[in-house]
PDB file of C-alpha atoms in Angstrom:
ATOM      1  CA  MET A  28     -37.684 144.277 107.546  1.00  0.00           C
ATOM      2  CA  ALA A  29     -36.953 141.831 104.788  1.00  0.00           C
ATOM      3  CA  ASP A  30     -39.601 143.453 102.672  1.00  0.00           C
ATOM      4  CA  ALA A  31     -38.229 146.885 103.468  1.00  0.00           C
ATOM      5  CA  LYS A  32     -34.734 145.789 102.486  1.00  0.00           C
ATOM      6  CA  GLY A  33     -36.018 144.358  99.243  1.00  0.00           C
ATOM      7  CA  PHE A  34     -37.821 147.601  98.440  1.00  0.00           C
ATOM      8  CA  GLY A  35     -34.669 149.532  99.165  1.00  0.00           C
ATOM      9  CA  VAL A  36     -32.588 147.451  96.743  1.00  0.00           C
ATOM     10  CA  LYS A  37     -35.149 147.891  94.014  1.00  0.00           C
ATOM     11  CA  SER A  38     -35.262 151.648  94.537  1.00  0.00           C
ATOM     12  CA  THR A  39     -31.461 151.894  94.293  1.00  0.00           C
ATOM     13  CA  ALA A  40     -31.458 149.906  91.055  1.00  0.00           C
ATOM     14  CA  ASN A  41     -34.079 152.194  89.521  1.00  0.00           C
ATOM     15  CA  ARG A  42     -32.141 155.256  90.596  1.00  0.00           C
ATOM     16  CA  THR A  43     -28.973 153.883  88.994  1.00  0.00           C
ATOM     17  CA  THR A  44     -30.867 153.152  85.775  1.00  0.00           C
ATOM     18  CA  ASN A  45     -32.306 156.677  85.701  1.00  0.00           C
ATOM     19  CA  GLN A  46     -28.869 158.191  86.280  1.00  0.00           C
ATOM     20  CA  ALA A  47     -27.446 156.144  83.426  1.00  0.00           C
ATOM     21  CA  ARG A  48     -30.311 157.264  81.190  1.00  0.00           C
ATOM     22  CA  ASN A  49     -29.737 160.899  82.113  1.00  0.00           C
ATOM     23  CA  ARG A  50     -26.085 160.578  81.165  1.00  0.00           C
ATOM     24  CA  GLN A  51     -27.212 159.607  77.666  1.00  0.00           C
ATOM     25  CA  THR A  52     -28.818 162.995  77.033  1.00  0.00           C
ATOM     26  CA  TRP A  53     -27.410 166.452  76.374  1.00  0.00           C
ATOM     27  CA  GLU A  54     -26.832 168.711  79.344  1.00  0.00           C
ATOM     28  CA  GLY A  55     -28.516 172.088  79.460  1.00  0.00           C
ATOM     29  CA  MET A  56     -31.133 171.410  76.768  1.00  0.00           C
ATOM     30  CA  PRO A  57     -33.238 174.598  76.857  1.00  0.00           C
ATOM     31  CA  GLN A  58     -36.809 174.207  78.078  1.00  0.00           C
ATOM     32  CA  LEU A  59     -38.343 175.447  74.840  1.00  0.00           C
ATOM     33  CA  ASP A  60     -40.876 173.957  72.472  1.00  0.00           C
ATOM     34  CA  LEU A  61     -39.519 171.664  69.770  1.00  0.00           C
ATOM     35  CA  GLU A  62     -40.083 174.157  66.947  1.00  0.00           C
ATOM     36  CA  THR A  63     -38.057 176.865  68.692  1.00  0.00           C
ATOM     37  CA  ARG A  64     -35.269 174.455  69.585  1.00  0.00           C
ATOM     38  CA  SER A  65     -35.172 173.228  65.993  1.00  0.00           C
ATOM     39  CA  GLN A  66     -34.978 176.793  64.693  1.00  0.00           C
ATOM     40  CA  LEU A  67     -32.101 177.541  67.034  1.00  0.00           C
ATOM     41  CA  TRP A  68     -30.316 174.413  65.830  1.00  0.00           C
ATOM     42  CA  GLN A  69     -30.891 175.355  62.189  1.00  0.00           C
ATOM     43  CA  ALA A  70     -29.248 178.699  62.912  1.00  0.00           C
ATOM     44  CA  GLY A  71     -26.315 177.041  64.669  1.00  0.00           C
ATOM     45  CA  LEU A  72     -27.222 178.684  67.967  1.00  0.00           C
ATOM     46  CA  LEU A  73     -28.114 175.590  69.994  1.00  0.00           C
ATOM     47  CA  ASP A  74     -24.832 174.750  71.691  1.00  0.00           C
ATOM     48  CA  LEU A  75     -25.430 171.527  73.584  1.00  0.00           C
ATOM     49  CA  LYS A  76     -23.057 170.170  76.221  1.00  0.00           C
ATOM     50  CA  LEU A  77     -22.021 166.545  76.395  1.00  0.00           C
ATOM     51  CA  PRO A  78     -22.666 164.741  79.691  1.00  0.00           C
ATOM     52  CA  ILE A  79     -19.761 164.382  82.096  1.00  0.00           C
ATOM     53  CA  GLY A  80     -17.518 161.560  80.964  1.00  0.00           C
ATOM     54  CA  PHE A  81     -18.517 161.821  77.306  1.00  0.00           C
ATOM     55  CA  LYS A  82     -16.162 163.206  74.674  1.00  0.00           C
ATOM     56  CA  PRO A  83     -16.770 164.028  71.002  1.00  0.00           C
ATOM     57  CA  ARG A  84     -15.232 161.647  68.534  1.00  0.00           C
ATOM     58  CA  SER A  85     -11.795 162.613  67.275  1.00  0.00           C
ATOM     59  CA  LEU A  86     -11.586 164.314  63.920  1.00  0.00           C
ATOM     60  CA  THR A  87     -10.107 162.132  61.207  1.00  0.00           C
ATOM     61  CA  GLN A  88      -6.961 163.242  59.381  1.00  0.00           C
ATOM     62  CA  ASP A  89      -9.058 163.803  56.244  1.00  0.00           C
ATOM     63  CA  GLU A  90     -11.432 166.063  58.181  1.00  0.00           C
ATOM     64  CA  LYS A  91      -8.583 168.069  59.703  1.00  0.00           C
ATOM     65  CA  TYR A  92      -6.986 168.462  56.289  1.00  0.00           C
ATOM     66  CA  TRP A  93     -10.310 169.522  54.749  1.00  0.00           C
ATOM     67  CA  LEU A  94     -10.887 172.130  57.454  1.00  0.00           C
ATOM     68  CA  ASP A  95      -7.371 173.479  57.025  1.00  0.00           C
ATOM     69  CA  ARG A  96      -7.725 173.791  53.230  1.00  0.00           C
ATOM     70  CA  ALA A  97     -11.211 175.320  53.355  1.00  0.00           C
ATOM     71  CA  ALA A  98     -10.055 177.813  55.999  1.00  0.00           C
ATOM     72  CA  ALA A  99      -6.891 178.719  54.066  1.00  0.00           C
ATOM     73  CA  VAL A 100      -8.989 179.920  51.126  1.00  0.00           C
ATOM     74  CA  GLU A 101     -11.551 181.520  53.473  1.00  0.00           C
ATOM     75  CA  TYR A 102     -14.498 179.341  52.551  1.00  0.00           C
ATOM     76  CA  ILE A 103     -14.984 178.832  56.289  1.00  0.00           C
ATOM     77  CA  PRO A 104     -13.726 180.991  59.181  1.00  0.00           C
ATOM     78  CA  PRO A 105      -9.913 180.666  59.379  1.00  0.00           C
ATOM     79  CA  GLU A 106      -9.621 180.524  63.182  1.00  0.00           C
ATOM     80  CA  GLN A 107      -7.955 177.369  64.555  1.00  0.00           C
ATOM     81  CA  GLN A 108      -7.303 176.000  61.051  1.00  0.00           C
ATOM     82  CA  GLY A 109     -11.035 175.974  60.419  1.00  0.00           C
ATOM     83  CA  GLN A 110     -11.992 174.062  63.548  1.00  0.00           C
ATOM     84  CA  GLN A 111     -13.793 177.132  64.896  1.00  0.00           C
ATOM     85  CA  ALA A 112     -16.400 176.515  62.161  1.00  0.00           C
ATOM     86  CA  ILE A 113     -17.593 173.183  63.559  1.00  0.00           C
ATOM     87  CA  PHE A 114     -19.604 172.068  66.566  1.00  0.00           C
ATOM     88  CA  TYR A 115     -20.575 168.701  68.007  1.00  0.00           C
ATOM     89  CA  THR A 116     -24.311 168.171  67.898  1.00  0.00           C
ATOM     90  CA  SER A 117     -27.186 165.928  66.889  1.00  0.00           C
ATOM     91  CA  PRO A 118     -30.106 166.972  64.687  1.00  0.00           C
ATOM     92  CA  PRO A 119     -33.743 167.580  65.599  1.00  0.00           C
ATOM     93  CA  PRO A 120     -36.345 166.434  66.284  1.00  0.00           C
ATOM     94  CA  ALA A 121     -34.851 163.776  68.567  1.00  0.00           C
ATOM     95  CA  PHE A 122     -31.490 165.447  69.340  1.00  0.00           C
ATOM     96  CA  ASP A 123     -30.386 161.874  70.002  1.00  0.00           C
ATOM     97  CA  LEU A 124     -26.981 161.847  71.684  1.00  0.00           C
ATOM     98  CA  SER A 125     -26.117 158.545  69.987  1.00  0.00           C
ATOM     99  CA  GLU A 126     -26.382 160.339  66.624  1.00  0.00           C
ATOM    100  CA  ALA A 127     -24.050 163.182  67.599  1.00  0.00           C
ATOM    101  CA  ASP A 128     -21.291 164.140  65.194  1.00  0.00           C
ATOM    102  CA  TRP A 129     -19.285 167.107  63.937  1.00  0.00           C
ATOM    103  CA  TYR A 130     -21.287 169.627  61.886  1.00  0.00           C
ATOM    104  CA  LEU A 131     -20.309 172.776  60.045  1.00  0.00           C
ATOM    105  CA  ARG A 132     -21.954 175.691  61.800  1.00  0.00           C
ATOM    106  CA  PRO A 133     -24.031 177.970  59.536  1.00  0.00           C
ATOM    107  CA  ASN A 134     -22.681 181.505  59.239  1.00  0.00           C
ATOM    108  CA  ASP A 135     -21.827 184.078  56.589  1.00  0.00           C
ATOM    109  CA  TYR A 136     -19.355 181.636  55.078  1.00  0.00           C
ATOM    110  CA  TRP A 137     -21.988 178.973  54.605  1.00  0.00           C
ATOM    111  CA  ASN A 138     -25.518 180.389  54.860  1.00  0.00           C
ATOM    112  CA  ALA A 139     -27.237 177.028  55.326  1.00  0.00           C
ATOM    113  CA  ALA A 140     -28.431 174.700  58.048  1.00  0.00           C
ATOM    114  CA  PRO A 141     -25.735 172.737  59.898  1.00  0.00           C
ATOM    115  CA  ILE A 142     -24.134 170.173  57.612  1.00  0.00           C
ATOM    116  CA  GLN A 143     -22.336 167.034  58.728  1.00  0.00           C
ATOM    117  CA  LEU A 144     -18.595 167.478  58.278  1.00  0.00           C
ATOM    118  CA  SER A 145     -18.057 163.926  57.047  1.00  0.00           C
ATOM    119  CA  GLU A 146     -20.552 164.578  54.234  1.00  0.00           C
ATOM    120  CA  MET A 147     -18.819 167.818  53.238  1.00  0.00           C
ATOM    121  CA  VAL A 148     -15.441 166.085  52.989  1.00  0.00           C
ATOM    122  CA  ILE A 149     -16.963 163.731  50.408  1.00  0.00           C
ATOM    123  CA  LYS A 150     -19.093 166.302  48.575  1.00  0.00           C
ATOM    124  CA  PHE A 151     -16.346 168.909  48.231  1.00  0.00           C
ATOM    125  CA  PRO A 152     -12.923 167.186  48.325  1.00  0.00           C
ATOM    126  CA  ALA A 153     -10.105 169.207  49.884  1.00  0.00           C
ATOM    127  CA  GLN A 154      -8.226 169.586  46.585  1.00  0.00           C
ATOM    128  CA  LEU A 155     -11.050 171.790  45.250  1.00  0.00           C
ATOM    129  CA  PHE A 156     -10.064 174.603  47.605  1.00  0.00           C
ATOM    130  CA  GLN A 157      -7.408 176.275  45.482  1.00  0.00           C
ATOM    131  CA  ARG A 158      -5.793 179.664  46.055  1.00  0.00           C
ATOM    132  CA  SER A 159      -5.548 182.279  43.356  1.00  0.00           C
ATOM    133  CA  ALA A 160      -2.596 182.402  40.953  1.00  0.00           C
ATOM    134  CA  SER A 161      -0.973 184.983  43.235  1.00  0.00           C
ATOM    135  CA  GLY A 162      -1.278 182.633  46.213  1.00  0.00           C
ATOM    136  CA  GLN A 163      -4.034 184.605  47.917  1.00  0.00           C
ATOM    137  CA  PRO A 164      -7.474 183.406  49.054  1.00  0.00           C
ATOM    138  CA  PRO A 165      -9.934 183.644  46.142  1.00  0.00           C
ATOM    139  CA  ALA A 166     -11.781 186.949  45.823  1.00  0.00           C
ATOM    140  CA  PHE A 167     -14.840 187.807  43.740  1.00  0.00           C
ATOM    141  CA  TYR A 168     -12.812 188.167  40.556  1.00  0.00           C
ATOM    142  CA  PRO A 169     -10.200 185.762  39.217  1.00  0.00           C
ATOM    143  CA  ASP A 170      -6.699 187.250  39.057  1.00  0.00           C
ATOM    144  CA  ARG A 171      -6.319 189.812  36.286  1.00  0.00           C
ATOM    145  CA  THR A 172      -3.562 188.026  34.387  1.00  0.00           C
ATOM    146  CA  PRO A 173      -2.390 189.076  30.887  1.00  0.00           C
ATOM    147  CA  GLU A 174      -4.986 186.617  29.540  1.00  0.00           C
ATOM    148  CA  TYR A 175      -7.778 188.330  31.469  1.00  0.00           C
ATOM    149  CA  THR A 176      -9.883 189.953  28.732  1.00  0.00           C
ATOM    150  CA  LEU A 177     -12.223 192.942  28.684  1.00  0.00           C
ATOM    151  CA  GLU A 178     -15.063 190.521  27.918  1.00  0.00           C
ATOM    152  CA  GLN A 179     -14.319 188.584  31.099  1.00  0.00           C
ATOM    153  CA  GLU A 180     -14.137 191.829  33.082  1.00  0.00           C
ATOM    154  CA  ALA A 181     -17.550 192.859  31.736  1.00  0.00           C
ATOM    155  CA  ILE A 182     -19.199 189.538  32.559  1.00  0.00           C
ATOM    156  CA  MET A 183     -17.754 189.515  36.081  1.00  0.00           C
ATOM    157  CA  ARG A 184     -19.089 193.013  36.686  1.00  0.00           C
ATOM    158  CA  SER A 185     -22.520 191.809  35.546  1.00  0.00           C
ATOM    159  CA  ILE A 186     -22.292 188.903  37.986  1.00  0.00           C
ATOM    160  CA  PHE A 187     -21.394 191.326  40.766  1.00  0.00           C
ATOM    161  CA  ARG A 188     -24.487 193.434  39.999  1.00  0.00           C
ATOM    162  CA  GLU A 189     -26.676 190.330  40.137  1.00  0.00           C
ATOM    163  CA  THR A 190     -25.332 189.297  43.549  1.00  0.00           C
ATOM    164  CA  VAL A 191     -25.965 192.816  44.858  1.00  0.00           C
ATOM    165  CA  ARG A 192     -29.590 192.621  43.688  1.00  0.00           C
ATOM    166  CA  LEU A 193     -29.953 189.258  45.393  1.00  0.00           C
ATOM    167  CA  GLY A 194     -28.495 190.698  48.594  1.00  0.00           C
ATOM    168  CA  TRP A 195     -25.677 188.143  48.675  1.00  0.00           C
ATOM    169  CA  SER A 196     -22.422 188.523  50.557  1.00  0.00           C
ATOM    170  CA  LEU A 197     -19.086 187.542  49.018  1.00  0.00           C
ATOM    171  CA  PRO A 198     -18.996 184.240  50.968  1.00  0.00           C
ATOM    172  CA  GLN A 199     -22.474 183.354  49.709  1.00  0.00           C
ATOM    173  CA  TYR A 200     -21.369 183.925  46.123  1.00  0.00           C
ATOM    174  CA  LYS A 201     -18.163 181.935  46.631  1.00  0.00           C
ATOM    175  CA  TRP A 202     -20.119 178.918  47.888  1.00  0.00           C
ATOM    176  CA  PHE A 203     -22.544 179.349  44.973  1.00  0.00           C
ATOM    177  CA  VAL A 204     -19.576 178.970  42.607  1.00  0.00           C
ATOM    178  CA  MET A 205     -18.290 175.955  44.539  1.00  0.00           C
ATOM    179  CA  HIS A 206     -21.695 174.266  44.329  1.00  0.00           C
ATOM    180  CA  HIS A 207     -22.102 174.875  40.605  1.00  0.00           C
ATOM    181  CA  LEU A 208     -18.547 174.514  39.313  1.00  0.00           C
ATOM    182  CA  GLN A 209     -16.753 172.469  41.971  1.00  0.00           C
ATOM    183  CA  LYS A 210     -13.969 175.052  42.124  1.00  0.00           C
ATOM    184  CA  THR A 211     -13.133 178.304  43.875  1.00  0.00           C
ATOM    185  CA  THR A 212     -13.822 181.695  42.348  1.00  0.00           C
ATOM    186  CA  ALA A 213     -10.110 181.993  41.518  1.00  0.00           C
ATOM    187  CA  GLN A 214     -10.440 179.438  38.697  1.00  0.00           C
ATOM    188  CA  VAL A 215     -13.584 180.725  36.961  1.00  0.00           C
ATOM    189  CA  THR A 216     -13.164 180.914  33.178  1.00  0.00           C
ATOM    190  CA  TYR A 217     -15.042 183.201  30.803  1.00  0.00           C
ATOM    191  CA  SER A 218     -17.439 180.481  29.605  1.00  0.00           C
ATOM    192  CA  GLU A 219     -18.121 179.461  33.199  1.00  0.00           C
ATOM    193  CA  ALA A 220     -18.766 183.096  34.122  1.00  0.00           C
ATOM    194  CA  VAL A 221     -21.410 183.286  31.388  1.00  0.00           C
ATOM    195  CA  GLN A 222     -23.025 180.174  32.859  1.00  0.00           C
ATOM    196  CA  LEU A 223     -22.944 181.656  36.362  1.00  0.00           C
ATOM    197  CA  LEU A 224     -24.553 184.890  35.173  1.00  0.00           C
ATOM    198  CA  THR A 225     -27.394 182.944  33.545  1.00  0.00           C
ATOM    199  CA  ASN A 226     -27.965 180.972  36.742  1.00  0.00           C
ATOM    200  CA  LEU A 227     -27.983 184.128  38.864  1.00  0.00           C
ATOM    201  CA  GLN A 228     -30.468 185.830  36.559  1.00  0.00           C
ATOM    202  CA  GLN A 229     -32.755 182.813  36.810  1.00  0.00           C
ATOM    203  CA  ILE A 230     -32.603 182.981  40.616  1.00  0.00           C
ATOM    204  CA  GLU A 231     -33.527 186.646  40.508  1.00  0.00           C
ATOM    205  CA  ASN A 232     -36.452 185.991  38.161  1.00  0.00           C
ATOM    206  CA  GLU A 233     -37.737 183.206  40.431  1.00  0.00           C
ATOM    207  CA  SER A 234     -37.589 185.501  43.453  1.00  0.00           C
ATOM    208  CA  ASP A 235     -39.592 188.287  41.762  1.00  0.00           C
TER     209      ASP A 235
END
């Protein structure tokens, strides 16, 4: 009986250890091969659930402010002050729960693999997300102010034709401008537009 009792204690300890280990993993991980799961994650379609008792870390004030500014100028979806654009996840191949953090979900406003929010806050500071002169979210063209010339109109129309050939949406083009100029489309000058057109033409030539 003593041996049986000892065996029972050991079994209970192992069961407790296994339960603790299970709580350290995502719930509902789909039973798919790693490549498929990774592809789903890259597309932002692998919504993993935290174990019971676990909560995502709180967003910092800088992150909340960044989301609000980026959403206000429609560089990310505007729902919930931009917080609809993020999800709590960890990257493949390990999907390690201890590495979980907030990521921007890829969509028409981003067109890329999930990107860690904390990295975006540093890479594209919130003050870059400026509205147009009329106070509206930036569109394809800068505001047609009295200083807006026919030359600038012509170059912007050329840029529009290039994005159509590339099959880009407006959000894709807006993020292209942000990447290259560190500003929204509302602040593009004539000389910068010439630069953008050259870059777009190079992309098209490389894709031919």
